[in-house]
Tab-separated table of C-alpha atoms and ligand atoms in Angstrom:
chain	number	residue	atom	x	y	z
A	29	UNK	CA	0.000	0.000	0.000
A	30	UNK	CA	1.316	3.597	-0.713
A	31	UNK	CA	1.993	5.324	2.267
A	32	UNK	CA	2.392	8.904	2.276
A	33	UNK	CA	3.801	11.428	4.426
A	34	UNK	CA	1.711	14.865	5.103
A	35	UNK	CA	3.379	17.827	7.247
A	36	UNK	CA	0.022	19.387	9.117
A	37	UNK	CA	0.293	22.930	10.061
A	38	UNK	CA	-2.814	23.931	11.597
A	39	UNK	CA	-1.918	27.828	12.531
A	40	UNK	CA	-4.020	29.948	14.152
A	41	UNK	CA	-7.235	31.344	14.203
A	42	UNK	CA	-9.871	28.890	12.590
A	43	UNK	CA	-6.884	26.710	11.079
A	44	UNK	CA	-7.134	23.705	13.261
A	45	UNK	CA	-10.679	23.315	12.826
A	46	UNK	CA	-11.032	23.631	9.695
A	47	UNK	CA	-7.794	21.576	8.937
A	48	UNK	CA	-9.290	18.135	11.295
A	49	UNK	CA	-12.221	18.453	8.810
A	50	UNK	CA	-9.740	18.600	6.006
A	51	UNK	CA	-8.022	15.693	7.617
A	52	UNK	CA	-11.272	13.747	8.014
A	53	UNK	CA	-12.121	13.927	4.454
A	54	UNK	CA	-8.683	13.091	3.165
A	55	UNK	CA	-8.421	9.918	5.532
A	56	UNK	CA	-12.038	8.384	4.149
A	57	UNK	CA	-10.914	8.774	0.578
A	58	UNK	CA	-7.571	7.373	1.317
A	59	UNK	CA	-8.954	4.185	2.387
A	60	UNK	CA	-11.679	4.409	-0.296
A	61	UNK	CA	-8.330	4.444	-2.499
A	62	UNK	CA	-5.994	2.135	-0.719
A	63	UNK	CA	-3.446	4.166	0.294
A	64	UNK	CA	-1.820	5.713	3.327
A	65	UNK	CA	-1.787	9.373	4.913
A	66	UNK	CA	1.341	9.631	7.733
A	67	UNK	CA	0.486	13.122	9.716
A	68	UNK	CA	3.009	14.893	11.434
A	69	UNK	CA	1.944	17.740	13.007
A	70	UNK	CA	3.745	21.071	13.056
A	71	UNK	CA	2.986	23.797	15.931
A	72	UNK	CA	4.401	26.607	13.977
A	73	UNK	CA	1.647	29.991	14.558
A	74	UNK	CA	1.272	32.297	16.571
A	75	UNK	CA	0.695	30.067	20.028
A	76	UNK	CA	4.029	28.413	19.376
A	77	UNK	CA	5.490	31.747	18.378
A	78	UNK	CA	4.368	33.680	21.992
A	79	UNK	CA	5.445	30.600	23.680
A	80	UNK	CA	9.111	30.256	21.845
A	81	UNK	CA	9.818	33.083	20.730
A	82	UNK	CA	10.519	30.335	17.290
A	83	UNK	CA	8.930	30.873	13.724
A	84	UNK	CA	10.041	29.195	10.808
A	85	UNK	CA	13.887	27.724	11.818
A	86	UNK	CA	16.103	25.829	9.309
A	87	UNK	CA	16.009	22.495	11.428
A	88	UNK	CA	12.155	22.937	10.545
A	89	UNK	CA	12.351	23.391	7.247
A	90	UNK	CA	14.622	20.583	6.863
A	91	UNK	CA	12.173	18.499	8.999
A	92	UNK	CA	9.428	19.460	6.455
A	93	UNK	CA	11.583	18.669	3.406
A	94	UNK	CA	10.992	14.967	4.172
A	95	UNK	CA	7.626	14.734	3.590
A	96	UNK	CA	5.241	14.509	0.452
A	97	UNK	CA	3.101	17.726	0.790
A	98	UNK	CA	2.664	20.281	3.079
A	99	UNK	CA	-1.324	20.916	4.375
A	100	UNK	CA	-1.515	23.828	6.193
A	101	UNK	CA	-4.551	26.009	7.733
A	102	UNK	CA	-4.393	29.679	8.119
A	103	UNK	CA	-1.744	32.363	10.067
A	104	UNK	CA	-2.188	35.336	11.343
A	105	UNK	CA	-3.265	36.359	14.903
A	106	UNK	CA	-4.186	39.786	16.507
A	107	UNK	CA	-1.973	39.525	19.573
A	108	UNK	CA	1.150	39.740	16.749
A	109	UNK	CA	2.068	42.724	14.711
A	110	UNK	CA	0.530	42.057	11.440
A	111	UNK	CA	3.452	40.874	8.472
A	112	UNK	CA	5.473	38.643	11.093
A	113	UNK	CA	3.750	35.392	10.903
A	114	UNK	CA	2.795	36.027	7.522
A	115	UNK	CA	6.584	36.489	6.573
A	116	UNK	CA	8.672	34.445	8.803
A	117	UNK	CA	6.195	31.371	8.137
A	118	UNK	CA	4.210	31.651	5.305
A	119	UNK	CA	6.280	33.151	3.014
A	120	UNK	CA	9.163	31.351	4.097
A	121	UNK	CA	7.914	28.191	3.242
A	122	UNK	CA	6.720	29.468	-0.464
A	123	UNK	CA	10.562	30.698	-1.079
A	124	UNK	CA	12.455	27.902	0.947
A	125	UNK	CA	10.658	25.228	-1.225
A	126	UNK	CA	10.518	27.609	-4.261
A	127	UNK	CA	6.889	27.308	-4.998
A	128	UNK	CA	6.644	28.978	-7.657
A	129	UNK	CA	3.354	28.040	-8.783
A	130	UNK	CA	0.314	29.950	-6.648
A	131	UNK	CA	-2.689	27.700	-8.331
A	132	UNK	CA	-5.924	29.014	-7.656
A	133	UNK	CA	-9.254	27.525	-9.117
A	134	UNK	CA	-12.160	30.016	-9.498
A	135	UNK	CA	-15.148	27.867	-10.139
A	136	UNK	CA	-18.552	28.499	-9.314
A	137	UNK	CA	-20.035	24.839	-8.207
A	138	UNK	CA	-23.550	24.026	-8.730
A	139	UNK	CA	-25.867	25.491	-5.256
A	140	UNK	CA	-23.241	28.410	-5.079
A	141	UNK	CA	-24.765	31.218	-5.330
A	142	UNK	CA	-22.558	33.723	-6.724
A	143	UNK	CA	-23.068	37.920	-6.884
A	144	UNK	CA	-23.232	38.249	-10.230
A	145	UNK	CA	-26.460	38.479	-12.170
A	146	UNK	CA	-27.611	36.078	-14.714
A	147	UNK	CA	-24.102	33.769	-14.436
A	148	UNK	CA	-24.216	30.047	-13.704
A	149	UNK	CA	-21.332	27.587	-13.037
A	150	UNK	CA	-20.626	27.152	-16.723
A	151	UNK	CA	-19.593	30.384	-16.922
A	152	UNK	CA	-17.342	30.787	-13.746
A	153	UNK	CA	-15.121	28.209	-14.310
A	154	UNK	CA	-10.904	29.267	-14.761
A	155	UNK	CA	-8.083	28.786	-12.730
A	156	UNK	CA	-5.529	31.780	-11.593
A	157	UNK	CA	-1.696	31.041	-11.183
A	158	UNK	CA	-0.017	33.932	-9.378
A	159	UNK	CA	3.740	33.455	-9.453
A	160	UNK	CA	4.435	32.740	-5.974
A	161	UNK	CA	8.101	34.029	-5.334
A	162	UNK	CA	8.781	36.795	-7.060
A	163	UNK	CA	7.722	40.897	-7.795
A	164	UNK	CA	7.064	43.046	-4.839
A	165	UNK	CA	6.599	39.756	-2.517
A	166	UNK	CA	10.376	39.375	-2.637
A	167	UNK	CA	10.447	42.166	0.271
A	168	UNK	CA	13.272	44.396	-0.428
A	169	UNK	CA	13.117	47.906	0.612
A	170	UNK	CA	13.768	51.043	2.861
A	171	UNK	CA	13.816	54.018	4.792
A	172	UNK	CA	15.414	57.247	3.932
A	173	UNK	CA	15.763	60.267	5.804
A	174	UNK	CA	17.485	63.732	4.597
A	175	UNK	CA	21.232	63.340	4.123
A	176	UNK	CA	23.265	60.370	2.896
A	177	UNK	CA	22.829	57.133	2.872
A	178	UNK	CA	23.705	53.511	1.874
A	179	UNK	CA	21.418	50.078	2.320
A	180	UNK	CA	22.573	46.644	0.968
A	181	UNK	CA	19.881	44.728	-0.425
A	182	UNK	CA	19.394	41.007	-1.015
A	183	UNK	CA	17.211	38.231	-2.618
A	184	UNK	CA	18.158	34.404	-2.241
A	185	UNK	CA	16.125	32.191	-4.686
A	186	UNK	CA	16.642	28.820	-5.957
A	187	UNK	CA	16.988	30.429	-9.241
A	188	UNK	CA	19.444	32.528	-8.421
A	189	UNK	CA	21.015	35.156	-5.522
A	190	UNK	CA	20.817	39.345	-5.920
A	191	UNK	CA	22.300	41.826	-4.415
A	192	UNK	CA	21.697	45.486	-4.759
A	193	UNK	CA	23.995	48.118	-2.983
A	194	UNK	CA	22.028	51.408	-2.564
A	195	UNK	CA	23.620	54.636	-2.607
A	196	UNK	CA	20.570	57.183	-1.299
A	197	UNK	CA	21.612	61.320	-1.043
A	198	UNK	CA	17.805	62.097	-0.560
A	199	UNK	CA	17.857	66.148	0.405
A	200	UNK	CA	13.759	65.898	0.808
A	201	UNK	CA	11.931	64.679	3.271
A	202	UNK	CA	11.553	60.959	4.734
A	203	UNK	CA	10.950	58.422	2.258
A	204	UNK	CA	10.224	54.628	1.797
A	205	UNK	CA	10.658	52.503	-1.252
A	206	UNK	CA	9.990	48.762	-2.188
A	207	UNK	CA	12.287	47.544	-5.102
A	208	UNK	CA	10.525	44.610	-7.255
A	209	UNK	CA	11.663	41.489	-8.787
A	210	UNK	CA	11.171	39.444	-11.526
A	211	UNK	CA	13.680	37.170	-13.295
A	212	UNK	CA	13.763	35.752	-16.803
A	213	UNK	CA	13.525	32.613	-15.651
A	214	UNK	CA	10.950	33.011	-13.200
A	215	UNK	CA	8.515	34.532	-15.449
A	216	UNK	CA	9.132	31.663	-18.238
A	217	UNK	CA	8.573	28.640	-15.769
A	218	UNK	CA	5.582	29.707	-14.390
A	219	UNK	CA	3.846	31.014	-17.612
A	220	UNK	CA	5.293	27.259	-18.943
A	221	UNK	CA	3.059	25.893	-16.159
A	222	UNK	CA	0.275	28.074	-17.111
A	223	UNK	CA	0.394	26.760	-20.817
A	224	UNK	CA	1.005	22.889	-19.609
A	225	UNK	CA	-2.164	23.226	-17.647
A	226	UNK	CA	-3.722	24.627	-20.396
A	227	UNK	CA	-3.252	21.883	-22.649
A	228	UNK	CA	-3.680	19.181	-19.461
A	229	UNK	CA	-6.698	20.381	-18.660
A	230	UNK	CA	-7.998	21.038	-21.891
A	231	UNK	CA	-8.480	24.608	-22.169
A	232	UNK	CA	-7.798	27.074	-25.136
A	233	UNK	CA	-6.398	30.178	-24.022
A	234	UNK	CA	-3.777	31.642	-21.073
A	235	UNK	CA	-4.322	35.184	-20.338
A	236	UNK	CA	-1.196	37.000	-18.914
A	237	UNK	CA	-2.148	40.042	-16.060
A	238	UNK	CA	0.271	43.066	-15.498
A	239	UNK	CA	0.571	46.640	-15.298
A	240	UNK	CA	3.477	47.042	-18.401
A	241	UNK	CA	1.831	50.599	-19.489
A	242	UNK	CA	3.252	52.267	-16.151
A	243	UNK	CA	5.233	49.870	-13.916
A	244	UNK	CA	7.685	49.025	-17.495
A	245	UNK	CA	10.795	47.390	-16.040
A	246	UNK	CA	9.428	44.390	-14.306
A	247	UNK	CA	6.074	44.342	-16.787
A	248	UNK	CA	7.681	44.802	-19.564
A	249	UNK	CA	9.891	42.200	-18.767
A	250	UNK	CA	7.184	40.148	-18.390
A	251	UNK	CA	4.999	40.473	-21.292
A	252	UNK	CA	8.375	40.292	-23.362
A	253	UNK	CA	8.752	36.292	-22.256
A	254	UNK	CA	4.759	36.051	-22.158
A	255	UNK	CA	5.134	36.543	-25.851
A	256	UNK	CA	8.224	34.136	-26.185
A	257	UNK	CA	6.453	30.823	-24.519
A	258	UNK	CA	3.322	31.628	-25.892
A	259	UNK	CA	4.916	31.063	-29.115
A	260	UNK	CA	5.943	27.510	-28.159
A	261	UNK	CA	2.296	26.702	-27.607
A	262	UNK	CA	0.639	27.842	-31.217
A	263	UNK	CA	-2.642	25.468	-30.321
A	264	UNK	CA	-3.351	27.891	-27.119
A	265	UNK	CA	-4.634	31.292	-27.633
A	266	UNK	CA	-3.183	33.786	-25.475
A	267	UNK	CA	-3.641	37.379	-24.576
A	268	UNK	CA	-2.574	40.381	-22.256
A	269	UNK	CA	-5.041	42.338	-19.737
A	270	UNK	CA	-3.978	44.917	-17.271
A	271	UNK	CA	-4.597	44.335	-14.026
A	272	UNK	CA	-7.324	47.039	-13.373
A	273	UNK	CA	-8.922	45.926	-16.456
A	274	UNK	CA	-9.016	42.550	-15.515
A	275	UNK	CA	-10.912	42.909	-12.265
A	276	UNK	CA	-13.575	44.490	-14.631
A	277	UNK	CA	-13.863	41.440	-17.125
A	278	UNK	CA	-14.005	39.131	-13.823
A	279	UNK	CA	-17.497	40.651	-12.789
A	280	UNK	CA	-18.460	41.428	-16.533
A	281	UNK	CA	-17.459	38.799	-18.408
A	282	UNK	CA	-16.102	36.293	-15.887
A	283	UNK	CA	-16.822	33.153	-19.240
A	284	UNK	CA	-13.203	34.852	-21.322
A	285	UNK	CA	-11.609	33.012	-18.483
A	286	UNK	CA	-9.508	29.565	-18.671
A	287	UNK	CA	-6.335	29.621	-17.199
A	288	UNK	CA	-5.431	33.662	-15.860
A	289	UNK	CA	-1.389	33.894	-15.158
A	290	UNK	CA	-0.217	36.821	-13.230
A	291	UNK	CA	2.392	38.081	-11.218
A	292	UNK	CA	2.898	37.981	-7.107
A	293	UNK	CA	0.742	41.201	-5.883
A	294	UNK	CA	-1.592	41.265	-8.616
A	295	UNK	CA	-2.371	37.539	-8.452
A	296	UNK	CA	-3.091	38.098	-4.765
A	297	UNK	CA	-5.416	41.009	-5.007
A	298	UNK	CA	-7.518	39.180	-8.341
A	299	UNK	CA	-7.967	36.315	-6.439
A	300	UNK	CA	-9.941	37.384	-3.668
A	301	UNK	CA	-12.299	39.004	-6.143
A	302	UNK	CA	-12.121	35.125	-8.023
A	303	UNK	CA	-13.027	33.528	-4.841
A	304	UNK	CA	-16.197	36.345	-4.323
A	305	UNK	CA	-17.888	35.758	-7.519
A	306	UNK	CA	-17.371	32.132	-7.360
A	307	UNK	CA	-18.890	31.693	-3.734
A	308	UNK	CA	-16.572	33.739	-1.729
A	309	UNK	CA	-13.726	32.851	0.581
A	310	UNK	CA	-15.293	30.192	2.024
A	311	UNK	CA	-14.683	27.983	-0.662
A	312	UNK	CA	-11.390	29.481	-2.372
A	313	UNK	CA	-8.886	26.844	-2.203
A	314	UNK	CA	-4.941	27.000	-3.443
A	315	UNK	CA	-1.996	25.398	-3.650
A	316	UNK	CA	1.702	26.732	-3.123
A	317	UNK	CA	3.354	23.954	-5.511
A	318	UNK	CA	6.783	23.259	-7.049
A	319	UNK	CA	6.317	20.783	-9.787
A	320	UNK	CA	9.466	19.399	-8.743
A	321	UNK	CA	9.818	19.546	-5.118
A	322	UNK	CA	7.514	19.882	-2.404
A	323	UNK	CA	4.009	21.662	-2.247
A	324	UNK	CA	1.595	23.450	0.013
A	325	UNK	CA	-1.686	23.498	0.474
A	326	UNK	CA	-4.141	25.697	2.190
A	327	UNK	CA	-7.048	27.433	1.756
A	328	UNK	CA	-6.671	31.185	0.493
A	329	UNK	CA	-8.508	32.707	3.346
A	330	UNK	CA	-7.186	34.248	6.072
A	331	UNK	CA	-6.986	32.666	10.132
A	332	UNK	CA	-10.949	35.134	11.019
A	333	UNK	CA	-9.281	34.963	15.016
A	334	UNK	CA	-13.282	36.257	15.214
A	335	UNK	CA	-14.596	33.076	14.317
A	336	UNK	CA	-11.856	31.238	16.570
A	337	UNK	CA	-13.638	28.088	18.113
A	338	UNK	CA	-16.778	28.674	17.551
A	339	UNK	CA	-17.415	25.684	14.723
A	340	UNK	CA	-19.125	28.108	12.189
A	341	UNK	CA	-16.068	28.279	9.784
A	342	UNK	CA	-16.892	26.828	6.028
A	343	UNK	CA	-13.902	23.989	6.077
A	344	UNK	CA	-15.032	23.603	2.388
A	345	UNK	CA	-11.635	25.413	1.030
A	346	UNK	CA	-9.404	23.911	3.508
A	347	UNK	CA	-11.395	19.985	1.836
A	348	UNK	CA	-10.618	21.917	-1.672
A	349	UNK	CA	-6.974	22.329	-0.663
A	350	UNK	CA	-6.635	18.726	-0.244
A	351	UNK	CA	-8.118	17.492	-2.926
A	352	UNK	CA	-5.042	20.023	-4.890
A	353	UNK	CA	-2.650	18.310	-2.634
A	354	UNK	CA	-4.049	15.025	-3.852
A	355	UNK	CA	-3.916	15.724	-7.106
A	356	UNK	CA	-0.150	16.700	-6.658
A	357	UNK	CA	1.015	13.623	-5.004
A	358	UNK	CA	-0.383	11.753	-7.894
A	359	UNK	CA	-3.618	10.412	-6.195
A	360	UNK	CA	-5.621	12.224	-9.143
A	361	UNK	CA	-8.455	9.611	-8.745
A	362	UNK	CA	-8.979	10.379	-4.857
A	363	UNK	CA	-8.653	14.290	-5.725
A	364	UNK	CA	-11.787	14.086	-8.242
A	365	UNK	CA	-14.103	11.500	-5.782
A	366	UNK	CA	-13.570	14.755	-3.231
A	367	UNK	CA	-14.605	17.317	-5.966
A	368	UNK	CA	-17.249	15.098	-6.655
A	369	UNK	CA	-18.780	14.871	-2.750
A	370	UNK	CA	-18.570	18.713	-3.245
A	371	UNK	CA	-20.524	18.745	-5.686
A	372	UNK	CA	-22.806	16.461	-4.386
A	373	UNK	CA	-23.519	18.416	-1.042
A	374	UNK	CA	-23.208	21.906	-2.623
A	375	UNK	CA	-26.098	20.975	-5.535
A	376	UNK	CA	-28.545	19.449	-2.573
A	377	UNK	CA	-27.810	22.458	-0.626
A	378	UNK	CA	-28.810	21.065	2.935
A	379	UNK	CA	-26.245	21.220	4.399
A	380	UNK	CA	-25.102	24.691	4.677
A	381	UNK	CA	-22.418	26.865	6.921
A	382	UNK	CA	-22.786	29.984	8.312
A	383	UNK	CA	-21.246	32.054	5.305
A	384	UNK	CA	-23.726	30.240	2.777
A	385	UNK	CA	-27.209	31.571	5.168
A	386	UNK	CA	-27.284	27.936	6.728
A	387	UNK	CA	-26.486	26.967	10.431
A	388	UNK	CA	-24.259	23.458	9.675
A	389	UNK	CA	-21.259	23.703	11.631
A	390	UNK	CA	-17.774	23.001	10.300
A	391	UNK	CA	-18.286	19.320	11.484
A	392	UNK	CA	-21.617	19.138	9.744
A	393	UNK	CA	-20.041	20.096	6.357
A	394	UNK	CA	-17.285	17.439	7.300
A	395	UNK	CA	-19.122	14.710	8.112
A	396	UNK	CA	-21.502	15.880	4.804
A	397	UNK	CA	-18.624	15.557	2.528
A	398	UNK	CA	-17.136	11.914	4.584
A	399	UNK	CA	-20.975	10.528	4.160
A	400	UNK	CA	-21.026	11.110	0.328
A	401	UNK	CA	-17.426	9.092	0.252
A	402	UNK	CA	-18.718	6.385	1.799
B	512	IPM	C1	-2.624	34.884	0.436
B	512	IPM	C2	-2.393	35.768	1.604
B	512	IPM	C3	-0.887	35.919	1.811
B	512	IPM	C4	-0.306	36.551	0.568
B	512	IPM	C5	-0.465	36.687	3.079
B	512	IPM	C6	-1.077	36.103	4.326
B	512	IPM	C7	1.029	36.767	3.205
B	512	IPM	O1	-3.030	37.004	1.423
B	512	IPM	O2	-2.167	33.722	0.484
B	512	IPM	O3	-3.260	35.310	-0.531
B	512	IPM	O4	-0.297	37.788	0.437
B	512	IPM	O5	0.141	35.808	-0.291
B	513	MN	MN1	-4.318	37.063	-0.349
């Protein structure tokens, strides 16, 4: 039997609960499938972090390199200053395992209702992949104040390692800057991904997201390769839309859509608005993966410390997540059976959490999805 190994990070917030449901549904289609799920829990959040004083260390990382897939739940708490678990843990795992793929399905399921007027699950029905370690996510930046000035900055990346050495003479007032990145390279492999799963999945057209008319260095760089691998696929139609445009089309014309490629920042802000018109956070799921090394998987929502405990969170994304993390360790029959139980409970719409107007707990929608497994 075909064991696998599965780092669990719950985090904070709502994250454990809505991970055990996520853990529930994964073990009953694992032994629908006849194969194995090893957990090893991580503590890593904000409790550990308050108790420690530890984040994200090396021995850690090197622990989590072992295993098949990374599931993780949500971070961020109020009791630490906002950017701190998000960078030291989060991130860190995206650039320590160079996950450069940020996959994001927006698809309206049947029983979701979604905002937009007169649009039905065949026509919500894309998937968004934000490059996941570059642009202004690589976190490079400053202070300056009057006078003169120097500030070393630096980037490690699988791909490669940058330094920049800053000379400021800034006679005005203070100032702050945030220097982006993007690389050849990292452009090409993830708009390569974005074509693969195109022709994978079946889909005719990639559409590439940036801002090239005013931000030109990093977007211009961009578009340049956008154009060079879309040539390499001549069977896939592909096509440019700035980003403000773009969150236009998504409530307008939200059909266009098959497989939406865009860069770190931009990729983040689109797909919150994906996950609203396609049933809202609830049900947004992602993956953080590395085609070639290991992946993470969590839902795209935040930790809601408001919601902390009380059983009302939708664990539907968190279920979604795994079914991606499935998928990625190659267990692409199990992954559909869970889409499928979706499906199944979303269409009969009985059973329905607190963000969907019903009164199920997270359990309820759980134990919904386990029951149509079994
Ligand atoms: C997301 C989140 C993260 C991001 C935060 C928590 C760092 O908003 O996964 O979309 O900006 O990538
Ligand atoms: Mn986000």
């Amino acid at each position: 039997m075909t064991r696998y190994n599965i780092a669990l990070m719950p985090g904070d917030g709502i994250g454990p609960e809505i991970v055990a449901e996520g853990v529930k549904v994964l073990e009953a289609v694992a032994a629908n499938g006849g194969f194995t799920l090893d957990w090893d829990i991580f503590p890593h959040g904000a409790d550990h972090y308050l108790a420690t004083g530890e984040l994200m260390p090396e021995e850690t990382l090197k622990d989590l390199a072992k295993h098949d897939a990374i599931y993780f739940g949500s971070i961020g708490d109020p009791r630490v200053a906002p950017g701190i678990l998000e960078k030291e843990i989060l991130l860190k795992m995206r650039f320590y395992f160079d996950q450069f793929v940020n996959l994001r399905p927006v698809k309206l399921f049947d029983g979701v209702e979604t905002p937009l007027a007169h649009k039905t699950a065949s026509d919500i029905d894309f998937v968004v992949i934000r490059e996941n370690t570059e642009d202004f996510y690589v976190g490079i930046g400053g202070r300056a104040s009057p006078g003169k000035g120097r500030q070393e900055l630096t980037v490690l990346r699988e791909l490669y390692n940058v330094k920049f050495g800053l000379d400021i003479d800034c006679d005005g007032d203070e100032l702050a800057y945030q220097i982006g990145v993007l690389s050849r390279k990292g452009c090409e492999r993830v708009m390569r991904y974005s074509f693969d799963l195109a022709v994978r999945q079946g889909r005719g057209k990639v559409t590439a997201v940036d801002k090239a008319n005013v931000l030109t260095h990093m977007y211009g760089m961009w578009r340049e390769v956008f154009g060079e691998v879309a040539a390499g696929y001549p069977q896939i139609a592909s096509e440019f839309n700035f980003v403000d445009a773009i969150t236009m089309w998504f409530v307008k014309n939200p059909e266009w859509f098959d497989i939406v490629v865009a860069p770190n920042m931009f990729g983040d802000i689109i797909t919150d608005l994906g996950a609203m018109i396609s049933g809202g956070l609830g049900l947004a799921a992602g993956g953080n993966i590395n085609p070639d090394g290991l992946s993470m998987f969590e839902p795209i929502h935040g930790s809601a410390p408001k919601y902390k405990g009380l059983g009302v969170a939708n664990p539907l994304a968190t279920i979604w997540s795994g079914a991606l993390l499935l998928e990625e360790i190659g267990e692409a029959a199990a992954s559909q059976q869970v889409l499928d139980a979706m499906h199944a409970v979303l269409s009969e719409r009985k059973v329905l959490t607190k963000d969907f107007g019903g009164t199920a707990s997270t359990s309820d929608m759980g134990n919904a999805i386990v029951a149509k497994l079994q």
